[in-house]
mmCIF file with all atom_site columns, C-alpha atoms in Angstrom:
data_model
loop_
_atom_site.group_PDB
_atom_site.id
_atom_site.type_symbol
_atom_site.label_atom_id
_atom_site.label_alt_id
_atom_site.label_comp_id
_atom_site.label_asym_id
_atom_site.label_entity_id
_atom_site.label_seq_id
_atom_site.pdbx_PDB_ins_code
_atom_site.Cartn_x
_atom_site.Cartn_y
_atom_site.Cartn_z
_atom_site.occupancy
_atom_site.B_iso_or_equiv
_atom_site.pdbx_formal_charge
_atom_site.auth_seq_id
_atom_site.auth_comp_id
_atom_site.auth_asym_id
_atom_site.auth_atom_id
_atom_site.pdbx_PDB_model_num
ATOM 1   C CA . UNK B 1 1   ? -4.348  0.254   16.370  1.00 86.00 ? 1   UNK B CA 1
ATOM 2   C CA . UNK B 1 2   ? -6.210  -0.686  13.170  1.00 91.00 ? 2   UNK B CA 1
ATOM 3   C CA . UNK B 1 3   ? -6.821  -3.761  11.267  1.00 95.00 ? 3   UNK B CA 1
ATOM 4   C CA . UNK B 1 4   ? -8.339  -4.621  7.989   1.00 97.00 ? 4   UNK B CA 1
ATOM 5   C CA . UNK B 1 5   ? -9.987  -7.805  6.943   1.00 97.00 ? 5   UNK B CA 1
ATOM 6   C CA . UNK B 1 6   ? -10.714 -8.714  3.306   1.00 97.00 ? 6   UNK B CA 1
ATOM 7   C CA . UNK B 1 7   ? -13.173 -11.595 3.433   1.00 92.00 ? 7   UNK B CA 1
ATOM 8   C CA . UNK B 1 8   ? -12.486 -13.243 -0.015  1.00 94.00 ? 8   UNK B CA 1
ATOM 9   C CA . UNK B 1 9   ? -8.762  -14.094 -0.903  1.00 95.00 ? 9   UNK B CA 1
ATOM 10  C CA . UNK B 1 10  ? -9.802  -14.880 -4.663  1.00 96.00 ? 10  UNK B CA 1
ATOM 11  C CA . UNK B 1 11  ? -12.910 -13.794 -6.678  1.00 97.00 ? 11  UNK B CA 1
ATOM 12  C CA . UNK B 1 12  ? -13.294 -15.495 -10.057 1.00 96.00 ? 12  UNK B CA 1
ATOM 13  C CA . UNK B 1 13  ? -15.867 -13.686 -12.293 1.00 97.00 ? 13  UNK B CA 1
ATOM 14  C CA . UNK B 1 14  ? -16.796 -13.592 -15.987 1.00 97.00 ? 14  UNK B CA 1
ATOM 15  C CA . UNK B 1 15  ? -16.376 -10.750 -18.105 1.00 97.00 ? 15  UNK B CA 1
ATOM 16  C CA . UNK B 1 16  ? -19.260 -8.208  -17.974 1.00 97.00 ? 16  UNK B CA 1
ATOM 17  C CA . UNK B 1 17  ? -20.645 -9.616  -14.773 1.00 98.00 ? 17  UNK B CA 1
ATOM 18  C CA . UNK B 1 18  ? -20.681 -7.470  -11.680 1.00 97.00 ? 18  UNK B CA 1
ATOM 19  C CA . UNK B 1 19  ? -18.130 -7.830  -8.790  1.00 97.00 ? 19  UNK B CA 1
ATOM 20  C CA . UNK B 1 20  ? -18.183 -7.163  -5.143  1.00 97.00 ? 20  UNK B CA 1
ATOM 21  C CA . UNK B 1 21  ? -15.071 -7.095  -2.886  1.00 98.00 ? 21  UNK B CA 1
ATOM 22  C CA . UNK B 1 22  ? -15.730 -7.049  0.742   1.00 97.00 ? 22  UNK B CA 1
ATOM 23  C CA . UNK B 1 23  ? -13.788 -5.080  3.392   1.00 98.00 ? 23  UNK B CA 1
ATOM 24  C CA . UNK B 1 24  ? -14.221 -4.880  6.987   1.00 97.00 ? 24  UNK B CA 1
ATOM 25  C CA . UNK B 1 25  ? -12.030 -2.771  9.463   1.00 97.00 ? 25  UNK B CA 1
ATOM 26  C CA . UNK B 1 26  ? -11.387 -2.262  12.979  1.00 96.00 ? 26  UNK B CA 1
ATOM 27  C CA . UNK B 1 27  ? -10.144 0.836   14.611  1.00 93.00 ? 27  UNK B CA 1
ATOM 28  C CA . UNK B 1 28  ? -10.116 2.756   18.111  1.00 91.00 ? 28  UNK B CA 1
ATOM 29  C CA . UNK B 1 29  ? -9.983  5.875   16.242  1.00 89.00 ? 29  UNK B CA 1
ATOM 30  C CA . UNK B 1 30  ? -11.646 7.429   13.092  1.00 89.00 ? 30  UNK B CA 1
ATOM 31  C CA . UNK B 1 31  ? -9.987  6.497   9.889   1.00 90.00 ? 31  UNK B CA 1
ATOM 32  C CA . UNK B 1 32  ? -9.843  7.433   6.149   1.00 91.00 ? 32  UNK B CA 1
ATOM 33  C CA . UNK B 1 33  ? -10.475 4.311   3.875   1.00 94.00 ? 33  UNK B CA 1
ATOM 34  C CA . UNK B 1 34  ? -8.829  3.474   0.558   1.00 95.00 ? 34  UNK B CA 1
ATOM 35  C CA . UNK B 1 35  ? -8.887  0.697   -2.211  1.00 97.00 ? 35  UNK B CA 1
ATOM 36  C CA . UNK B 1 36  ? -5.931  0.189   -4.077  1.00 97.00 ? 36  UNK B CA 1
ATOM 37  C CA . UNK B 1 37  ? -5.435  -2.116  -7.156  1.00 97.00 ? 37  UNK B CA 1
ATOM 38  C CA . UNK B 1 38  ? -2.053  -3.775  -8.016  1.00 95.00 ? 38  UNK B CA 1
ATOM 39  C CA . UNK B 1 39  ? -1.425  -5.252  -11.355 1.00 92.00 ? 39  UNK B CA 1
ATOM 40  C CA . UNK B 1 40  ? 0.996   -7.983  -12.067 1.00 86.00 ? 40  UNK B CA 1
ATOM 41  C CA . UNK B 1 41  ? 4.544   -6.791  -11.227 1.00 80.00 ? 41  UNK B CA 1
ATOM 42  C CA . UNK B 1 42  ? 3.750   -3.323  -10.645 1.00 84.00 ? 42  UNK B CA 1
ATOM 43  C CA . UNK B 1 43  ? 3.184   -1.093  -7.582  1.00 88.00 ? 43  UNK B CA 1
ATOM 44  C CA . UNK B 1 44  ? -0.143  0.053   -6.209  1.00 93.00 ? 44  UNK B CA 1
ATOM 45  C CA . UNK B 1 45  ? -2.515  2.325   -7.727  1.00 94.00 ? 45  UNK B CA 1
ATOM 46  C CA . UNK B 1 46  ? -5.373  4.347   -5.908  1.00 93.00 ? 46  UNK B CA 1
ATOM 47  C CA . UNK B 1 47  ? -8.877  3.377   -7.111  1.00 96.00 ? 47  UNK B CA 1
ATOM 48  C CA . UNK B 1 48  ? -10.868 5.578   -4.396  1.00 95.00 ? 48  UNK B CA 1
ATOM 49  C CA . UNK B 1 49  ? -10.875 6.816   -1.142  1.00 93.00 ? 49  UNK B CA 1
ATOM 50  C CA . UNK B 1 50  ? -13.299 7.883   1.523   1.00 92.00 ? 50  UNK B CA 1
ATOM 51  C CA . UNK B 1 51  ? -12.452 11.009  3.474   1.00 88.00 ? 51  UNK B CA 1
ATOM 52  C CA . UNK B 1 52  ? -16.015 12.365  4.594   1.00 85.00 ? 52  UNK B CA 1
ATOM 53  C CA . UNK B 1 53  ? -19.315 13.225  3.225   1.00 87.00 ? 53  UNK B CA 1
ATOM 54  C CA . UNK B 1 54  ? -21.406 10.972  1.072   1.00 88.00 ? 54  UNK B CA 1
ATOM 55  C CA . UNK B 1 55  ? -20.893 7.401   1.996   1.00 90.00 ? 55  UNK B CA 1
ATOM 56  C CA . UNK B 1 56  ? -20.912 6.295   -1.876  1.00 95.00 ? 56  UNK B CA 1
ATOM 57  C CA . UNK B 1 57  ? -17.599 7.015   -3.287  1.00 95.00 ? 57  UNK B CA 1
ATOM 58  C CA . UNK B 1 58  ? -16.752 6.669   -7.058  1.00 95.00 ? 58  UNK B CA 1
ATOM 59  C CA . UNK B 1 59  ? -13.268 5.886   -8.210  1.00 94.00 ? 59  UNK B CA 1
ATOM 60  C CA . UNK B 1 60  ? -11.410 5.402   -11.328 1.00 94.00 ? 60  UNK B CA 1
ATOM 61  C CA . UNK B 1 61  ? -12.000 2.572   -14.122 1.00 92.00 ? 61  UNK B CA 1
ATOM 62  C CA . UNK B 1 62  ? -15.821 2.329   -13.023 1.00 95.00 ? 62  UNK B CA 1
ATOM 63  C CA . UNK B 1 63  ? -15.534 1.299   -9.502  1.00 97.00 ? 63  UNK B CA 1
ATOM 64  C CA . UNK B 1 64  ? -17.321 2.377   -6.441  1.00 97.00 ? 64  UNK B CA 1
ATOM 65  C CA . UNK B 1 65  ? -17.329 1.795   -2.847  1.00 97.00 ? 65  UNK B CA 1
ATOM 66  C CA . UNK B 1 66  ? -19.648 2.380   -0.021  1.00 95.00 ? 66  UNK B CA 1
ATOM 67  C CA . UNK B 1 67  ? -18.755 3.153   3.476   1.00 95.00 ? 67  UNK B CA 1
ATOM 68  C CA . UNK B 1 68  ? -20.970 1.687   6.252   1.00 94.00 ? 68  UNK B CA 1
ATOM 69  C CA . UNK B 1 69  ? -19.794 3.144   9.495   1.00 91.00 ? 69  UNK B CA 1
ATOM 70  C CA . UNK B 1 70  ? -22.252 0.909   11.744  1.00 93.00 ? 70  UNK B CA 1
ATOM 71  C CA . UNK B 1 71  ? -20.936 -2.258  9.908   1.00 93.00 ? 71  UNK B CA 1
ATOM 72  C CA . UNK B 1 72  ? -17.417 -0.817  9.822   1.00 95.00 ? 72  UNK B CA 1
ATOM 73  C CA . UNK B 1 73  ? -17.375 -1.982  6.241   1.00 96.00 ? 73  UNK B CA 1
ATOM 74  C CA . UNK B 1 74  ? -16.118 -0.491  2.857   1.00 97.00 ? 74  UNK B CA 1
ATOM 75  C CA . UNK B 1 75  ? -17.219 -2.778  0.035   1.00 97.00 ? 75  UNK B CA 1
ATOM 76  C CA . UNK B 1 76  ? -15.970 -2.264  -3.357  1.00 98.00 ? 76  UNK B CA 1
ATOM 77  C CA . UNK B 1 77  ? -18.213 -2.764  -6.453  1.00 97.00 ? 77  UNK B CA 1
ATOM 78  C CA . UNK B 1 78  ? -18.013 -2.704  -10.320 1.00 97.00 ? 78  UNK B CA 1
ATOM 79  C CA . UNK B 1 79  ? -21.250 -3.280  -12.263 1.00 97.00 ? 79  UNK B CA 1
ATOM 80  C CA . UNK B 1 80  ? -19.405 -4.839  -15.258 1.00 97.00 ? 80  UNK B CA 1
ATOM 81  C CA . UNK B 1 81  ? -15.988 -6.090  -15.195 1.00 97.00 ? 81  UNK B CA 1
ATOM 82  C CA . UNK B 1 82  ? -13.474 -6.391  -18.128 1.00 96.00 ? 82  UNK B CA 1
ATOM 83  C CA . UNK B 1 83  ? -10.482 -8.892  -18.660 1.00 96.00 ? 83  UNK B CA 1
ATOM 84  C CA . UNK B 1 84  ? -8.184  -5.732  -17.736 1.00 95.00 ? 84  UNK B CA 1
ATOM 85  C CA . UNK B 1 85  ? -9.610  -5.651  -14.219 1.00 96.00 ? 85  UNK B CA 1
ATOM 86  C CA . UNK B 1 86  ? -7.749  -8.973  -13.603 1.00 96.00 ? 86  UNK B CA 1
ATOM 87  C CA . UNK B 1 87  ? -5.382  -7.729  -10.522 1.00 96.00 ? 87  UNK B CA 1
ATOM 88  C CA . UNK B 1 88  ? -5.002  -7.786  -6.669  1.00 97.00 ? 88  UNK B CA 1
ATOM 89  C CA . UNK B 1 89  ? -7.145  -5.395  -4.951  1.00 98.00 ? 89  UNK B CA 1
ATOM 90  C CA . UNK B 1 90  ? -6.316  -4.021  -1.387  1.00 98.00 ? 90  UNK B CA 1
ATOM 91  C CA . UNK B 1 91  ? -8.494  -2.135  1.322   1.00 97.00 ? 91  UNK B CA 1
ATOM 92  C CA . UNK B 1 92  ? -6.595  0.136   3.439   1.00 96.00 ? 92  UNK B CA 1
ATOM 93  C CA . UNK B 1 93  ? -7.191  2.472   6.417   1.00 94.00 ? 93  UNK B CA 1
ATOM 94  C CA . UNK B 1 94  ? -5.281  5.439   7.732   1.00 90.00 ? 94  UNK B CA 1
ATOM 95  C CA . UNK B 1 95  ? -6.086  7.480   11.063  1.00 87.00 ? 95  UNK B CA 1
ATOM 96  C CA . UNK B 1 96  ? -7.731  10.819  10.357  1.00 83.00 ? 96  UNK B CA 1
ATOM 97  C CA . UNK B 1 97  ? -6.189  12.574  13.431  1.00 76.00 ? 97  UNK B CA 1
ATOM 98  C CA . UNK B 1 98  ? -2.507  11.760  13.210  1.00 73.00 ? 98  UNK B CA 1
ATOM 99  C CA . UNK B 1 99  ? 0.230   13.314  10.923  1.00 70.00 ? 99  UNK B CA 1
ATOM 100 C CA . UNK B 1 100 ? 1.690   11.175  8.061   1.00 72.00 ? 100 UNK B CA 1
ATOM 101 C CA . UNK B 1 101 ? 0.110   8.751   5.833   1.00 75.00 ? 101 UNK B CA 1
ATOM 102 C CA . UNK B 1 102 ? 0.620   5.408   7.640   1.00 87.00 ? 102 UNK B CA 1
ATOM 103 C CA . UNK B 1 103 ? -1.608  3.018   5.728   1.00 92.00 ? 103 UNK B CA 1
ATOM 104 C CA . UNK B 1 104 ? -2.812  -0.295  7.318   1.00 95.00 ? 104 UNK B CA 1
ATOM 105 C CA . UNK B 1 105 ? -3.754  -3.107  4.549   1.00 97.00 ? 105 UNK B CA 1
ATOM 106 C CA . UNK B 1 106 ? -5.834  -6.114  4.393   1.00 97.00 ? 106 UNK B CA 1
ATOM 107 C CA . UNK B 1 107 ? -4.595  -9.221  2.982   1.00 96.00 ? 107 UNK B CA 1
ATOM 108 C CA . UNK B 1 108 ? -5.758  -8.757  -0.531  1.00 97.00 ? 108 UNK B CA 1
ATOM 109 C CA . UNK B 1 109 ? -8.324  -10.156 -2.803  1.00 97.00 ? 109 UNK B CA 1
ATOM 110 C CA . UNK B 1 110 ? -7.318  -11.646 -6.191  1.00 97.00 ? 110 UNK B CA 1
ATOM 111 C CA . UNK B 1 111 ? -9.701  -10.902 -8.951  1.00 97.00 ? 111 UNK B CA 1
ATOM 112 C CA . UNK B 1 112 ? -9.593  -13.126 -12.002 1.00 97.00 ? 112 UNK B CA 1
ATOM 113 C CA . UNK B 1 113 ? -11.830 -12.103 -14.877 1.00 97.00 ? 113 UNK B CA 1
ATOM 114 C CA . UNK B 1 114 ? -12.722 -14.949 -17.288 1.00 96.00 ? 114 UNK B CA 1
ATOM 115 C CA . UNK B 1 115 ? -13.982 -14.507 -20.773 1.00 94.00 ? 115 UNK B CA 1
ATOM 116 C CA . UNK H 2 1   ? 6.996   13.395  -14.334 1.00 67.00 ? 1   UNK H CA 1
ATOM 117 C CA . UNK H 2 2   ? 8.730   10.101  -13.467 1.00 75.00 ? 2   UNK H CA 1
ATOM 118 C CA . UNK H 2 3   ? 6.451   9.156   -10.769 1.00 92.00 ? 3   UNK H CA 1
ATOM 119 C CA . UNK H 2 4   ? 8.215   7.067   -7.783  1.00 95.00 ? 4   UNK H CA 1
ATOM 120 C CA . UNK H 2 5   ? 11.233  5.193   -9.079  1.00 96.00 ? 5   UNK H CA 1
ATOM 121 C CA . UNK H 2 6   ? 12.914  2.192   -7.089  1.00 97.00 ? 6   UNK H CA 1
ATOM 122 C CA . UNK H 2 7   ? 16.205  0.489   -7.510  1.00 96.00 ? 7   UNK H CA 1
ATOM 123 C CA . UNK H 2 8   ? 16.969  -2.131  -8.219  1.00 97.00 ? 8   UNK H CA 1
ATOM 124 C CA . UNK H 2 9   ? 14.126  -4.073  -9.559  1.00 96.00 ? 9   UNK H CA 1
ATOM 125 C CA . UNK H 2 10  ? 15.226  -7.569  -8.356  1.00 96.00 ? 10  UNK H CA 1
ATOM 126 C CA . UNK H 2 11  ? 17.982  -8.669  -5.854  1.00 96.00 ? 11  UNK H CA 1
ATOM 127 C CA . UNK H 2 12  ? 19.334  -12.074 -4.543  1.00 98.00 ? 12  UNK H CA 1
ATOM 128 C CA . UNK H 2 13  ? 20.998  -12.145 -1.259  1.00 97.00 ? 13  UNK H CA 1
ATOM 129 C CA . UNK H 2 14  ? 22.031  -14.952 1.109   1.00 97.00 ? 14  UNK H CA 1
ATOM 130 C CA . UNK H 2 15  ? 21.128  -15.207 4.834   1.00 97.00 ? 15  UNK H CA 1
ATOM 131 C CA . UNK H 2 16  ? 23.191  -13.190 7.034   1.00 97.00 ? 16  UNK H CA 1
ATOM 132 C CA . UNK H 2 17  ? 24.061  -10.418 4.229   1.00 98.00 ? 17  UNK H CA 1
ATOM 133 C CA . UNK H 2 18  ? 23.175  -6.892  4.338   1.00 98.00 ? 18  UNK H CA 1
ATOM 134 C CA . UNK H 2 19  ? 21.070  -5.162  1.474   1.00 98.00 ? 19  UNK H CA 1
ATOM 135 C CA . UNK H 2 20  ? 20.447  -1.452  0.355   1.00 98.00 ? 20  UNK H CA 1
ATOM 136 C CA . UNK H 2 21  ? 17.369  -0.534  -1.525  1.00 98.00 ? 21  UNK H CA 1
ATOM 137 C CA . UNK H 2 22  ? 16.739  2.987   -3.221  1.00 98.00 ? 22  UNK H CA 1
ATOM 138 C CA . UNK H 2 23  ? 13.642  5.212   -3.719  1.00 98.00 ? 23  UNK H CA 1
ATOM 139 C CA . UNK H 2 24  ? 13.350  8.485   -5.568  1.00 97.00 ? 24  UNK H CA 1
ATOM 140 C CA . UNK H 2 25  ? 10.007  10.080  -4.704  1.00 96.00 ? 25  UNK H CA 1
ATOM 141 C CA . UNK H 2 26  ? 7.638   11.637  -7.156  1.00 93.00 ? 26  UNK H CA 1
ATOM 142 C CA . UNK H 2 27  ? 8.619   15.265  -8.067  1.00 92.00 ? 27  UNK H CA 1
ATOM 143 C CA . UNK H 2 28  ? 7.485   17.603  -5.261  1.00 87.00 ? 28  UNK H CA 1
ATOM 144 C CA . UNK H 2 29  ? 6.967   15.220  -2.509  1.00 89.00 ? 29  UNK H CA 1
ATOM 145 C CA . UNK H 2 30  ? 8.969   15.330  0.764   1.00 90.00 ? 30  UNK H CA 1
ATOM 146 C CA . UNK H 2 31  ? 7.755   12.398  2.482   1.00 90.00 ? 31  UNK H CA 1
ATOM 147 C CA . UNK H 2 32  ? 8.753   8.654   1.897   1.00 94.00 ? 32  UNK H CA 1
ATOM 148 C CA . UNK H 2 33  ? 7.306   5.659   3.441   1.00 95.00 ? 33  UNK H CA 1
ATOM 149 C CA . UNK H 2 34  ? 8.537   1.937   2.891   1.00 97.00 ? 34  UNK H CA 1
ATOM 150 C CA . UNK H 2 35  ? 6.347   -1.095  3.080   1.00 97.00 ? 35  UNK H CA 1
ATOM 151 C CA . UNK H 2 36  ? 7.093   -4.672  2.962   1.00 98.00 ? 36  UNK H CA 1
ATOM 152 C CA . UNK H 2 37  ? 4.690   -7.171  0.787   1.00 96.00 ? 37  UNK H CA 1
ATOM 153 C CA . UNK H 2 38  ? 5.320   -10.810 1.517   1.00 95.00 ? 38  UNK H CA 1
ATOM 154 C CA . UNK H 2 39  ? 4.060   -13.110 -1.110  1.00 92.00 ? 39  UNK H CA 1
ATOM 155 C CA . UNK H 2 40  ? 0.248   -13.517 -1.068  1.00 89.00 ? 40  UNK H CA 1
ATOM 156 C CA . UNK H 2 41  ? -0.105  -10.694 1.744   1.00 92.00 ? 41  UNK H CA 1
ATOM 157 C CA . UNK H 2 42  ? -0.898  -7.021  1.878   1.00 94.00 ? 42  UNK H CA 1
ATOM 158 C CA . UNK H 2 43  ? 1.832   -4.415  2.396   1.00 96.00 ? 43  UNK H CA 1
ATOM 159 C CA . UNK H 2 44  ? 3.002   -3.722  5.919   1.00 97.00 ? 44  UNK H CA 1
ATOM 160 C CA . UNK H 2 45  ? 4.219   -0.509  6.903   1.00 96.00 ? 45  UNK H CA 1
ATOM 161 C CA . UNK H 2 46  ? 8.052   -0.253  7.988   1.00 97.00 ? 46  UNK H CA 1
ATOM 162 C CA . UNK H 2 47  ? 8.635   3.190   8.431   1.00 95.00 ? 47  UNK H CA 1
ATOM 163 C CA . UNK H 2 48  ? 8.240   6.905   7.169   1.00 93.00 ? 48  UNK H CA 1
ATOM 164 C CA . UNK H 2 49  ? 10.904  9.582   6.672   1.00 93.00 ? 49  UNK H CA 1
ATOM 165 C CA . UNK H 2 50  ? 10.291  13.439  6.404   1.00 90.00 ? 50  UNK H CA 1
ATOM 166 C CA . UNK H 2 51  ? 12.945  16.077  6.750   1.00 89.00 ? 51  UNK H CA 1
ATOM 167 C CA . UNK H 2 52  ? 15.487  13.423  6.978   1.00 93.00 ? 52  UNK H CA 1
ATOM 168 C CA . UNK H 2 53  ? 14.143  11.842  10.175  1.00 93.00 ? 53  UNK H CA 1
ATOM 169 C CA . UNK H 2 54  ? 12.260  8.842   10.841  1.00 93.00 ? 54  UNK H CA 1
ATOM 170 C CA . UNK H 2 55  ? 8.735   9.841   11.853  1.00 90.00 ? 55  UNK H CA 1
ATOM 171 C CA . UNK H 2 56  ? 6.764   6.727   12.265  1.00 89.00 ? 56  UNK H CA 1
ATOM 172 C CA . UNK H 2 57  ? 7.878   3.020   12.617  1.00 93.00 ? 57  UNK H CA 1
ATOM 173 C CA . UNK H 2 58  ? 5.773   -0.078  12.293  1.00 93.00 ? 58  UNK H CA 1
ATOM 174 C CA . UNK H 2 59  ? 6.377   -3.414  14.065  1.00 94.00 ? 59  UNK H CA 1
ATOM 175 C CA . UNK H 2 60  ? 9.803   -4.051  12.395  1.00 97.00 ? 60  UNK H CA 1
ATOM 176 C CA . UNK H 2 61  ? 13.002  -4.934  14.189  1.00 97.00 ? 61  UNK H CA 1
ATOM 177 C CA . UNK H 2 62  ? 16.211  -2.922  14.299  1.00 96.00 ? 62  UNK H CA 1
ATOM 178 C CA . UNK H 2 63  ? 17.778  -4.695  11.671  1.00 97.00 ? 63  UNK H CA 1
ATOM 179 C CA . UNK H 2 64  ? 15.445  -2.511  9.309   1.00 98.00 ? 64  UNK H CA 1
ATOM 180 C CA . UNK H 2 65  ? 16.978  0.914   9.155   1.00 97.00 ? 65  UNK H CA 1
ATOM 181 C CA . UNK H 2 66  ? 16.699  3.841   6.710   1.00 97.00 ? 66  UNK H CA 1
ATOM 182 C CA . UNK H 2 67  ? 17.727  7.212   5.611   1.00 97.00 ? 67  UNK H CA 1
ATOM 183 C CA . UNK H 2 68  ? 16.513  10.230  3.773   1.00 97.00 ? 68  UNK H CA 1
ATOM 184 C CA . UNK H 2 69  ? 18.713  12.529  1.950   1.00 97.00 ? 69  UNK H CA 1
ATOM 185 C CA . UNK H 2 70  ? 18.292  16.296  1.398   1.00 96.00 ? 70  UNK H CA 1
ATOM 186 C CA . UNK H 2 71  ? 17.016  15.692  -2.151  1.00 95.00 ? 71  UNK H CA 1
ATOM 187 C CA . UNK H 2 72  ? 13.974  13.688  -0.303  1.00 95.00 ? 72  UNK H CA 1
ATOM 188 C CA . UNK H 2 73  ? 15.328  10.490  -1.871  1.00 97.00 ? 73  UNK H CA 1
ATOM 189 C CA . UNK H 2 74  ? 15.535  7.338   0.632   1.00 98.00 ? 74  UNK H CA 1
ATOM 190 C CA . UNK H 2 75  ? 17.342  4.194   1.345   1.00 98.00 ? 75  UNK H CA 1
ATOM 191 C CA . UNK H 2 76  ? 16.046  1.018   3.083   1.00 98.00 ? 76  UNK H CA 1
ATOM 192 C CA . UNK H 2 77  ? 18.877  -1.065  4.785   1.00 98.00 ? 77  UNK H CA 1
ATOM 193 C CA . UNK H 2 78  ? 18.354  -4.542  6.036   1.00 98.00 ? 78  UNK H CA 1
ATOM 194 C CA . UNK H 2 79  ? 20.977  -6.212  8.260   1.00 97.00 ? 79  UNK H CA 1
ATOM 195 C CA . UNK H 2 80  ? 21.411  -9.872  9.039   1.00 97.00 ? 80  UNK H CA 1
ATOM 196 C CA . UNK H 2 81  ? 19.019  -11.064 6.258   1.00 98.00 ? 81  UNK H CA 1
ATOM 197 C CA . UNK H 2 82  ? 16.686  -13.846 7.148   1.00 97.00 ? 82  UNK H CA 1
ATOM 198 C CA . UNK H 2 83  ? 14.737  -16.151 4.733   1.00 97.00 ? 83  UNK H CA 1
ATOM 199 C CA . UNK H 2 84  ? 11.732  -14.330 6.018   1.00 97.00 ? 84  UNK H CA 1
ATOM 200 C CA . UNK H 2 85  ? 12.890  -10.994 4.701   1.00 98.00 ? 85  UNK H CA 1
ATOM 201 C CA . UNK H 2 86  ? 12.088  -12.163 1.163   1.00 98.00 ? 86  UNK H CA 1
ATOM 202 C CA . UNK H 2 87  ? 9.404   -9.959  -0.106  1.00 97.00 ? 87  UNK H CA 1
ATOM 203 C CA . UNK H 2 88  ? 8.517   -7.151  -2.252  1.00 96.00 ? 88  UNK H CA 1
ATOM 204 C CA . UNK H 2 89  ? 9.700   -3.973  -0.957  1.00 97.00 ? 89  UNK H CA 1
ATOM 205 C CA . UNK H 2 90  ? 7.431   -0.859  -1.718  1.00 97.00 ? 90  UNK H CA 1
ATOM 206 C CA . UNK H 2 91  ? 8.249   2.817   -1.371  1.00 97.00 ? 91  UNK H CA 1
ATOM 207 C CA . UNK H 2 92  ? 5.591   5.514   -1.411  1.00 95.00 ? 92  UNK H CA 1
ATOM 208 C CA . UNK H 2 93  ? 5.949   9.277   -1.486  1.00 92.00 ? 93  UNK H CA 1
ATOM 209 C CA . UNK H 2 94  ? 3.355   12.013  -0.426  1.00 88.00 ? 94  UNK H CA 1
ATOM 210 C CA . UNK H 2 95  ? 3.423   15.492  1.142   1.00 83.00 ? 95  UNK H CA 1
ATOM 211 C CA . UNK H 2 96  ? 3.425   15.279  4.821   1.00 74.00 ? 96  UNK H CA 1
ATOM 212 C CA . UNK H 2 97  ? 0.179   16.306  6.135   1.00 61.00 ? 97  UNK H CA 1
ATOM 213 C CA . UNK H 2 98  ? -0.818  17.418  9.628   1.00 57.00 ? 98  UNK H CA 1
ATOM 214 C CA . UNK H 2 99  ? -3.650  15.910  11.547  1.00 51.00 ? 99  UNK H CA 1
ATOM 215 C CA . UNK H 2 100 ? -6.904  16.330  9.938   1.00 53.00 ? 100 UNK H CA 1
ATOM 216 C CA . UNK H 2 101 ? -5.568  16.606  6.184   1.00 60.00 ? 101 UNK H CA 1
ATOM 217 C CA . UNK H 2 102 ? -4.730  13.837  3.562   1.00 70.00 ? 102 UNK H CA 1
ATOM 218 C CA . UNK H 2 103 ? -2.467  13.538  0.657   1.00 74.00 ? 103 UNK H CA 1
ATOM 219 C CA . UNK H 2 104 ? -2.347  10.550  -1.471  1.00 81.00 ? 104 UNK H CA 1
ATOM 220 C CA . UNK H 2 105 ? 0.464   8.129   -1.449  1.00 87.00 ? 105 UNK H CA 1
ATOM 221 C CA . UNK H 2 106 ? 2.043   7.167   -4.751  1.00 91.00 ? 106 UNK H CA 1
ATOM 222 C CA . UNK H 2 107 ? 3.669   3.762   -4.987  1.00 94.00 ? 107 UNK H CA 1
ATOM 223 C CA . UNK H 2 108 ? 6.832   2.913   -7.010  1.00 95.00 ? 108 UNK H CA 1
ATOM 224 C CA . UNK H 2 109 ? 6.915   -0.534  -8.622  1.00 94.00 ? 109 UNK H CA 1
ATOM 225 C CA . UNK H 2 110 ? 8.765   -2.152  -5.721  1.00 96.00 ? 110 UNK H CA 1
ATOM 226 C CA . UNK H 2 111 ? 12.166  -4.000  -5.340  1.00 97.00 ? 111 UNK H CA 1
ATOM 227 C CA . UNK H 2 112 ? 11.779  -7.890  -5.132  1.00 96.00 ? 112 UNK H CA 1
ATOM 228 C CA . UNK H 2 113 ? 14.295  -9.215  -2.643  1.00 98.00 ? 113 UNK H CA 1
ATOM 229 C CA . UNK H 2 114 ? 14.978  -12.925 -2.678  1.00 97.00 ? 114 UNK H CA 1
ATOM 230 C CA . UNK H 2 115 ? 17.029  -14.284 0.436   1.00 97.00 ? 115 UNK H CA 1
ATOM 231 C CA . UNK H 2 116 ? 18.637  -17.710 -0.018  1.00 96.00 ? 116 UNK H CA 1
#
């Protein structure tokens, strides 16, 4: 079984400031890792994913994340946020050696970008 | 490409009633997964359909059932509704992949169910 913990439920940040969203996971098997964004009244959109290889992953909209296997973490960062980044962000994992795409999500981090 | 579509957008039901939610997958996708997102929480996996069969199931009671049609569209049925079933129900589509592969899941906008 897998579990995902997002350590911050809300993160207020000023426009053009950097932001980091923390994600830790627990799993008895190897997993793929994902970050999704959910804008108000919309579904989830994939920001980035880690499958294998380089531990630094770049995604859309200037976001990047770093996989740390020893700390079982997958923190998301953006060097300079915009008002339009106000949204809820979800970290998720999926087992690598299982058919299907079952995702286990964390509880989410709400990012509020202030002018 | 219309992406994943869901209907209805909103729904209000009373306790004990039954509800059916519908999902049309992204063009070319053959696998549909359903998730429940309670207010202020992350989505939770309900089940996944491929080739008209339930392939995986999360920790949800039998009151939650589904169906997939030959055109890959899917329905989620919930019987004997409880107040706790109030949530956003998300549908996601993808191509089924075997162990070792990965295909992105595309999510629809969701159906917001309110149980009174």
